[in-house]
GROMACS .gro file of C-alpha atoms in nm:
model
  333
    1MET     CA    1   0.148   7.748  -0.651
    2ALA     CA    2  -0.063   7.521  -0.872
    3ALA     CA    3   0.010   7.529  -1.242
    4MET     CA    4  -0.215   7.653  -1.520
    5ALA     CA    5  -0.302   7.432  -1.817
    6ALA     CA    6  -0.428   7.561  -2.153
    7ALA     CA    7  -0.427   7.264  -2.391
    8GLN     CA    8  -0.561   7.259  -2.744
    9THR     CA    9  -0.914   7.171  -2.638
   10MET     CA   10  -0.920   7.215  -2.259
   11VAL     CA   11  -0.864   7.528  -2.049
   12SER     CA   12  -0.827   7.451  -1.679
   13ILE     CA   13  -0.701   7.597  -1.354
   14ASP     CA   14  -0.621   7.402  -1.041
   15PHE     CA   15  -0.639   7.526  -0.683
   16PRO     CA   16  -0.418   7.454  -0.380
   17ASP     CA   17  -0.680   7.225  -0.223
   18GLY     CA   18  -0.723   7.008  -0.533
   19CYS     CA   19  -1.021   7.186  -0.690
   20ILE     CA   20  -1.015   7.226  -1.067
   21VAL     CA   21  -1.219   7.452  -1.294
   22SER     CA   22  -1.212   7.345  -1.660
   23TYR     CA   23  -1.371   7.443  -1.987
   24ASP     CA   24  -1.382   7.199  -2.280
   25ARG     CA   25  -1.364   7.419  -2.590
   26VAL     CA   26  -1.476   7.141  -2.825
   27ARG     CA   27  -1.777   7.025  -2.623
   28ARG     CA   28  -1.835   7.377  -2.486
   29THR     CA   29  -1.877   7.243  -2.135
   30MET     CA   30  -1.777   7.379  -1.793
   31ILE     CA   31  -1.650   7.111  -1.553
   32LEU     CA   32  -1.587   7.165  -1.182
   33THR     CA   33  -1.387   6.917  -0.972
   34MET     CA   34  -1.458   6.973  -0.604
   35SER     CA   35  -1.218   6.952  -0.312
   36ASN     CA   36  -1.362   6.613  -0.209
   37GLY     CA   37  -1.322   6.469  -0.560
   38GLY     CA   38  -1.680   6.514  -0.674
   39VAL     CA   39  -1.733   6.633  -1.032
   40MET     CA   40  -2.004   6.872  -1.153
   41SER     CA   41  -2.087   6.986  -1.506
   42ALA     CA   42  -2.226   7.336  -1.553
   43GLY     CA   43  -2.311   7.268  -1.915
   44ALA     CA   44  -2.231   7.529  -2.176
   45THR     CA   45  -2.283   7.814  -1.931
   46ILE     CA   46  -1.976   8.012  -1.827
   47PRO     CA   47  -2.053   8.219  -1.515
   48ALA     CA   48  -2.004   8.593  -1.515
   49ARG     CA   49  -1.645   8.705  -1.456
   50PRO     CA   50  -1.634   8.775  -1.082
   51ASN     CA   51  -1.581   9.118  -0.940
   52PRO     CA   52  -1.300   9.146  -0.683
   53PRO     CA   53  -1.401   9.048  -0.328
   54VAL     CA   54  -1.495   9.342  -0.110
   55LYS     CA   55  -1.217   9.457   0.121
   56SER     CA   56  -1.241   9.636   0.453
   57THR     CA   57  -0.984   9.852   0.630
   58VAL     CA   58  -0.869   9.722   0.968
   59GLN     CA   59  -0.620   9.859   1.217
   60VAL     CA   60  -0.322   9.638   1.305
   61VAL     CA   61  -0.115   9.702   1.619
   62ASN     CA   62   0.255   9.653   1.536
   63ALA     CA   63   0.521   9.515   1.773
   64ASP     CA   64   0.649   9.866   1.847
   65GLY     CA   65   0.302   9.982   1.947
   66THR     CA   66   0.230  10.178   1.631
   67ILE     CA   67  -0.095  10.125   1.442
   68THR     CA   68  -0.107  10.048   1.072
   69GLU     CA   69  -0.419  10.036   0.856
   70LYS     CA   70  -0.448   9.727   0.635
   71SER     CA   71  -0.697   9.637   0.363
   72VAL     CA   72  -0.826   9.280   0.405
   73VAL     CA   73  -1.106   9.065   0.264
   74VAL     CA   74  -1.369   8.997   0.529
   75GLU     CA   75  -1.574   8.689   0.439
   76GLU     CA   76  -1.933   8.653   0.550
   77VAL     CA   77  -1.972   8.360   0.789
   78LEU     CA   78  -2.333   8.248   0.811
   79GLU     CA   79  -2.457   8.103   1.137
   80PRO     CA   80  -2.818   8.012   1.219
   81VAL     CA   81  -3.001   8.262   1.438
   82SER     CA   82  -3.301   8.245   1.672
   83ARG     CA   83  -3.590   8.492   1.668
   84SER     CA   84  -3.927   8.520   1.843
   85ALA     CA   85  -4.224   8.747   1.780
   86ILE     CA   86  -4.594   8.800   1.847
   87VAL     CA   87  -4.782   8.806   1.516
   88ASN     CA   88  -5.116   8.748   1.348
   89LYS     CA   89  -5.098   8.411   1.171
   90LEU     CA   90  -5.330   8.317   0.886
   91GLY     CA   91  -5.521   7.999   0.964
   92PHE     CA   92  -5.520   7.708   0.719
   93LYS     CA   93  -5.899   7.677   0.726
   94LYS     CA   94  -6.155   7.946   0.653
   95ALA     CA   95  -6.442   8.037   0.882
   96PRO     CA   96  -6.741   7.802   0.848
   97ILE     CA   97  -7.037   7.918   0.638
   98ILE     CA   98  -6.914   8.275   0.567
   99GLY     CA   99  -6.578   8.156   0.437
  100SER     CA  100  -6.373   8.449   0.565
  101ASP     CA  101  -6.003   8.432   0.656
  102ILE     CA  102  -5.917   8.352   1.017
  103TRP     CA  103  -5.619   8.536   1.166
  104ASN     CA  104  -5.500   8.420   1.507
  105ARG     CA  105  -5.267   8.599   1.746
  106ARG     CA  106  -4.968   8.369   1.787
  107TYR     CA  107  -4.623   8.355   1.945
  108ILE     CA  108  -4.373   8.226   1.685
  109HIS     CA  109  -4.018   8.105   1.736
  110LEU     CA  110  -3.748   8.055   1.472
  111ASP     CA  111  -3.449   7.829   1.530
  112ASP     CA  112  -3.191   7.681   1.294
  113LYS     CA  113  -3.427   7.439   1.114
  114THR     CA  114  -3.784   7.515   1.221
  115VAL     CA  115  -4.049   7.778   1.286
  116SER     CA  116  -4.297   7.686   1.560
  117TYR     CA  117  -4.616   7.870   1.647
  118HIS     CA  118  -4.788   7.876   1.987
  119VAL     CA  119  -5.091   8.028   2.159
  120ASP     CA  120  -4.847   8.207   2.389
  121GLU     CA  121  -4.481   8.198   2.489
  122ASN     CA  122  -4.534   7.933   2.758
  123SER     CA  123  -4.756   7.691   2.564
  124ALA     CA  124  -4.663   7.385   2.359
  125PRO     CA  125  -4.638   7.433   1.982
  126LYS     CA  126  -4.963   7.416   1.786
  127GLY     CA  127  -4.753   7.344   1.480
  128VAL     CA  128  -4.393   7.319   1.359
  129ILE     CA  129  -4.277   7.426   1.013
  130HIS     CA  130  -3.965   7.245   0.896
  131LEU     CA  131  -3.734   7.464   0.686
  132SER     CA  132  -3.557   7.325   0.380
  133PRO     CA  133  -3.332   7.461   0.102
  134GLY     CA  134  -3.639   7.498  -0.121
  135CYS     CA  135  -3.823   7.737   0.113
  136GLU     CA  136  -3.889   8.087  -0.021
  137VAL     CA  137  -3.936   8.403   0.187
  138GLY     CA  138  -4.091   8.736   0.095
  139ILE     CA  139  -4.284   9.029   0.236
  140VAL     CA  140  -4.639   9.095   0.115
  141GLN     CA  141  -4.853   9.398   0.190
  142GLU     CA  142  -5.231   9.388   0.230
  143HIS     CA  143  -5.309   9.492  -0.130
  144GLU     CA  144  -5.070   9.237  -0.283
  145ARG     CA  145  -5.185   8.896  -0.404
  146ALA     CA  146  -5.105   8.592  -0.191
  147ARG     CA  147  -5.031   8.233  -0.292
  148LYS     CA  148  -5.325   8.000  -0.349
  149ASP     CA  149  -5.178   7.725  -0.130
  150ARG     CA  150  -5.208   7.938   0.183
  151GLN     CA  151  -5.533   7.768   0.281
  152GLU     CA  152  -5.715   7.439   0.249
  153GLY     CA  153  -5.874   7.413  -0.093
  154GLY     CA  154  -5.610   7.632  -0.255
  155HIS     CA  155  -5.840   7.931  -0.320
  156ASN     CA  156  -5.977   7.755  -0.625
  157PRO     CA  157  -6.245   7.950  -0.815
  158GLY     CA  158  -6.598   7.821  -0.855
  159VAL     CA  159  -6.729   7.648  -1.164
  160GLY     CA  160  -6.880   7.969  -1.299
  161ALA     CA  161  -6.549   8.157  -1.275
  162LEU     CA  162  -6.362   7.867  -1.436
  163MET     CA  163  -6.585   7.887  -1.744
  164THR     CA  164  -6.453   8.235  -1.830
  165MET     CA  165  -6.105   8.217  -1.679
  166GLN     CA  166  -5.799   8.217  -1.904
  167ILE     CA  167  -5.552   7.928  -1.879
  168GLY     CA  168  -5.281   8.166  -1.753
  169GLN     CA  169  -5.502   8.268  -1.462
  170MET     CA  170  -5.563   7.904  -1.372
  171MET     CA  171  -5.190   7.836  -1.366
  172ASP     CA  172  -5.109   8.150  -1.168
  173PRO     CA  173  -4.986   8.044  -0.819
  174ARG     CA  174  -5.137   8.361  -0.669
  175SER     CA  175  -5.497   8.470  -0.625
  176THR     CA  176  -5.657   8.739  -0.408
  177PRO     CA  177  -5.482   9.002  -0.191
  178ILE     CA  178  -5.369   8.889   0.153
  179GLY     CA  179  -5.563   9.167   0.328
  180LYS     CA  180  -5.317   9.224   0.615
  181PRO     CA  181  -5.014   9.456   0.629
  182ASN     CA  182  -4.647   9.363   0.683
  183CYS     CA  183  -4.687   8.992   0.611
  184VAL     CA  184  -4.387   8.759   0.603
  185GLU     CA  185  -4.459   8.497   0.337
  186LEU     CA  186  -4.295   8.157   0.393
  187HIS     CA  187  -4.346   7.905   0.111
  188VAL     CA  188  -4.258   7.544   0.198
  189PRO     CA  189  -4.229   7.303  -0.099
  190ALA     CA  190  -4.401   6.965  -0.110
  191ASN     CA  191  -4.234   6.676   0.073
  192LEU     CA  192  -4.261   6.435  -0.221
  193GLY     CA  193  -4.065   6.150  -0.066
  194ASN     CA  194  -4.295   6.128   0.236
  195THR     CA  195  -4.604   6.154   0.016
  196ILE     CA  196  -4.500   5.869  -0.215
  197SER     CA  197  -4.387   5.651   0.076
  198SER     CA  198  -4.720   5.694   0.257
  199VAL     CA  199  -4.914   5.604  -0.059
  200MET     CA  200  -4.698   5.312  -0.172
  201GLY     CA  201  -4.682   5.160   0.175
  202ALA     CA  202  -5.055   5.182   0.244
  203SER     CA  203  -5.342   4.943   0.182
  204ALA     CA  204  -5.649   5.042  -0.016
  205MET     CA  205  -5.847   5.066   0.308
  206SER     CA  206  -5.595   5.291   0.484
  207LEU     CA  207  -5.573   5.513   0.176
  208ALA     CA  208  -5.950   5.546   0.177
  209MET     CA  209  -5.954   5.629   0.548
  210SER     CA  210  -5.650   5.856   0.586
  211GLY     CA  211  -5.467   5.881   0.253
  212ALA     CA  212  -5.597   6.227   0.169
  213ARG     CA  213  -5.490   6.356   0.511
  214ASP     CA  214  -5.137   6.219   0.468
  215ILE     CA  215  -5.106   6.372   0.121
  216LYS     CA  216  -5.227   6.711   0.245
  217LYS     CA  217  -4.979   6.698   0.534
  218ASN     CA  218  -4.687   6.672   0.289
  219ALA     CA  219  -4.822   6.908   0.021
  220ALA     CA  220  -4.670   7.247  -0.053
  221ARG     CA  221  -4.803   7.524   0.169
  222THR     CA  222  -4.746   7.896   0.219
  223TYR     CA  223  -4.764   8.052   0.565
  224TYR     CA  224  -4.842   8.418   0.635
  225PHE     CA  225  -4.742   8.607   0.949
  226SER     CA  226  -4.862   8.967   0.984
  227PHE     CA  227  -4.628   9.184   1.195
  228ASP     CA  228  -4.715   9.507   1.373
  229SER     CA  229  -4.454   9.701   1.174
  230LEU     CA  230  -4.266   9.669   0.847
  231GLY     CA  231  -3.933   9.686   1.032
  232GLU     CA  232  -4.023   9.381   1.244
  233ALA     CA  233  -4.134   9.191   0.933
  234GLU     CA  234  -3.811   9.271   0.748
  235GLU     CA  235  -3.599   9.167   1.048
  236PHE     CA  236  -3.776   8.832   1.084
  237ALA     CA  237  -3.771   8.769   0.707
  238GLY     CA  238  -3.397   8.837   0.704
  239ALA     CA  239  -3.344   8.586   0.987
  240LEU     CA  240  -3.550   8.327   0.797
  241GLN     CA  241  -3.350   8.381   0.478
  242ASN     CA  242  -3.026   8.351   0.675
  243ASN     CA  243  -3.124   8.016   0.826
  244ILE     CA  244  -3.246   7.882   0.491
  245LYS     CA  245  -2.919   7.989   0.330
  246CYS     CA  246  -2.733   7.798   0.604
  247LEU     CA  247  -2.935   7.490   0.506
  248VAL     CA  248  -2.852   7.549   0.138
  249ASN     CA  249  -2.482   7.556   0.224
  250GLN     CA  250  -2.521   7.235   0.426
  251ASN     CA  251  -2.682   7.066   0.124
  252LYS     CA  252  -2.399   7.134  -0.120
  253ILE     CA  253  -2.360   6.871  -0.391
  254GLY     CA  254  -2.032   6.741  -0.254
  255ASP     CA  255  -2.172   6.688   0.095
  256LYS     CA  256  -2.445   6.442   0.000
  257ASP     CA  257  -2.399   6.072  -0.079
  258LEU     CA  258  -2.714   5.975  -0.264
  259SER     CA  259  -2.559   5.688  -0.460
  260GLY     CA  260  -2.805   5.444  -0.305
  261ALA     CA  261  -3.113   5.660  -0.356
  262GLY     CA  262  -3.213   5.489  -0.681
  263ASN     CA  263  -3.193   5.138  -0.535
  264ALA     CA  264  -3.377   5.249  -0.221
  265MET     CA  265  -3.662   5.397  -0.421
  266ARG     CA  266  -3.683   5.091  -0.646
  267GLY     CA  267  -3.718   4.892  -0.325
  268GLY     CA  268  -4.013   5.104  -0.214
  269ASN     CA  269  -3.826   5.340   0.021
  270PHE     CA  270  -3.882   5.690  -0.111
  271SER     CA  271  -3.755   5.882   0.191
  272GLN     CA  272  -3.428   5.973   0.017
  273LEU     CA  273  -3.628   6.152  -0.251
  274ASN     CA  274  -3.658   6.435   0.004
  275ASP     CA  275  -3.276   6.468   0.003
  276VAL     CA  276  -3.269   6.454  -0.377
  277MET     CA  277  -3.525   6.734  -0.397
  278ALA     CA  278  -3.339   6.935  -0.131
  279MET     CA  279  -3.023   6.904  -0.339
  280ALA     CA  280  -3.212   7.012  -0.650
  281HIS     CA  281  -3.338   7.321  -0.469
  282SER     CA  282  -2.982   7.396  -0.351
  283VAL     CA  283  -2.856   7.376  -0.708
  284GLN     CA  284  -3.142   7.593  -0.833
  285LYS     CA  285  -3.076   7.863  -0.574
  286ASN     CA  286  -2.702   7.844  -0.639
  287GLN     CA  287  -2.747   7.874  -1.016
  288ALA     CA  288  -2.890   8.223  -0.978
  289LEU     CA  289  -2.557   8.340  -0.834
  290MET     CA  290  -2.364   8.266  -1.154
  291THR     CA  291  -2.537   8.532  -1.362
  292SER     CA  292  -2.395   8.840  -1.191
  293PRO     CA  293  -2.032   8.954  -1.146
  294ASP     CA  294  -2.127   9.051  -0.791
  295THR     CA  295  -2.228   8.696  -0.694
  296SER     CA  296  -2.045   8.459  -0.932
  297LEU     CA  297  -1.746   8.437  -0.697
  298GLU     CA  298  -1.980   8.299  -0.430
  299TRP     CA  299  -2.115   8.053  -0.691
  300TYR     CA  300  -1.764   7.916  -0.748
  301LYS     CA  301  -1.690   7.897  -0.375
  302VAL     CA  302  -2.009   7.703  -0.300
  303SER     CA  303  -1.997   7.484  -0.612
  304LEU     CA  304  -1.634   7.385  -0.556
  305ASN     CA  305  -1.708   7.309  -0.191
  306THR     CA  306  -1.381   7.480  -0.106
  307SER     CA  307  -1.266   7.631   0.222
  308LEU     CA  308  -0.991   7.835   0.055
  309PRO     CA  309  -0.991   8.210   0.130
  310ILE     CA  310  -1.211   8.396  -0.115
  311ASP     CA  311  -0.924   8.612  -0.240
  312VAL     CA  312  -0.725   8.297  -0.333
  313VAL     CA  313  -1.024   8.164  -0.529
  314TYR     CA  314  -1.055   8.500  -0.704
  315GLU     CA  315  -0.688   8.515  -0.804
  316ARG     CA  316  -0.696   8.168  -0.959
  317LEU     CA  317  -1.020   8.241  -1.143
  318MET     CA  318  -0.874   8.556  -1.298
  319ILE     CA  319  -0.602   8.342  -1.460
  320PHE     CA  320  -0.875   8.108  -1.586
  321TYR     CA  321  -1.085   8.389  -1.737
  322ASP     CA  322  -0.782   8.560  -1.893
  323THR     CA  323  -0.686   8.232  -2.059
  324LEU     CA  324  -1.042   8.183  -2.187
  325ALA     CA  325  -1.030   8.533  -2.336
  326SER     CA  326  -0.706   8.447  -2.517
  327PHE     CA  327  -0.901   8.172  -2.698
  328ASN     CA  328  -1.185   8.419  -2.770
  329VAL     CA  329  -1.413   8.238  -2.521
  330HIS     CA  330  -1.625   8.471  -2.311
  331PRO     CA  331  -1.866   8.443  -2.016
  332SER     CA  332  -2.232   8.371  -2.088
  333TYR     CA  333  -2.340   8.674  -1.884
   0.00000   0.00000   0.00000
């Protein structure tokens, strides 16, 4: 069993796979050393003290044929899923002249990294949405306001409305109600690396001819899919969130080598900026887990990039938190 250290200024706990969780009492800084040797600082924030992992009762058949009940920790193992559905999809452009929304009946298919939409099940995709760790999923009902970036032009108000509109309203990412029931909302962040690369690598003439189209193609956009029932919408939204969470886990800090990203971008290759932004979104999503005792254990497991059983991680962390308490240092949440 790894030893516990509680020096004058540093409180730390090491794990069987080489991970270390430390707190510098002088600098008031949390430091995590991952299983692959990577180091991460969590700043002055100490995550909430984790609740014990949830245990389930299972039946074990003994050698003599008798059955014994045993309480064990069952860890969630996320795997990408596939889903298909027939929905009404909001078009990116409004109807000419009258400017009304256009909803098209579409067949959509979700796989591990994309959502494609088709005229029918047997036709080629009319479009493919690439999922990333920064994607956000929600369910919106017809009376609820939708994001401005759902359509070309961004639902920007006219000049007259702008004259009387408050600054907060201008900055609000949402505008008018979506107008359809049981909508799955899928927000895809901007692909900044591709946008910058297309601009920096283009001539003035090509920018004039197609630059705006390339920028629009990589801009943030929100998609809306209206399902026939709330249950279908919730099931598809859950599958989307599952696959995005799988991508978040794949983009853990310790799994990415972006040491050459700075040099590449200085040389005019901005493609790795997409990975940098994906990592930033992963960190942002992961940070939310540290604030609750129900999810902080998952925060440690993901941040440490450890494959240790969750109950082992919990036991070591309890020693760490007890030692912090002995120095009158307490969690931030």
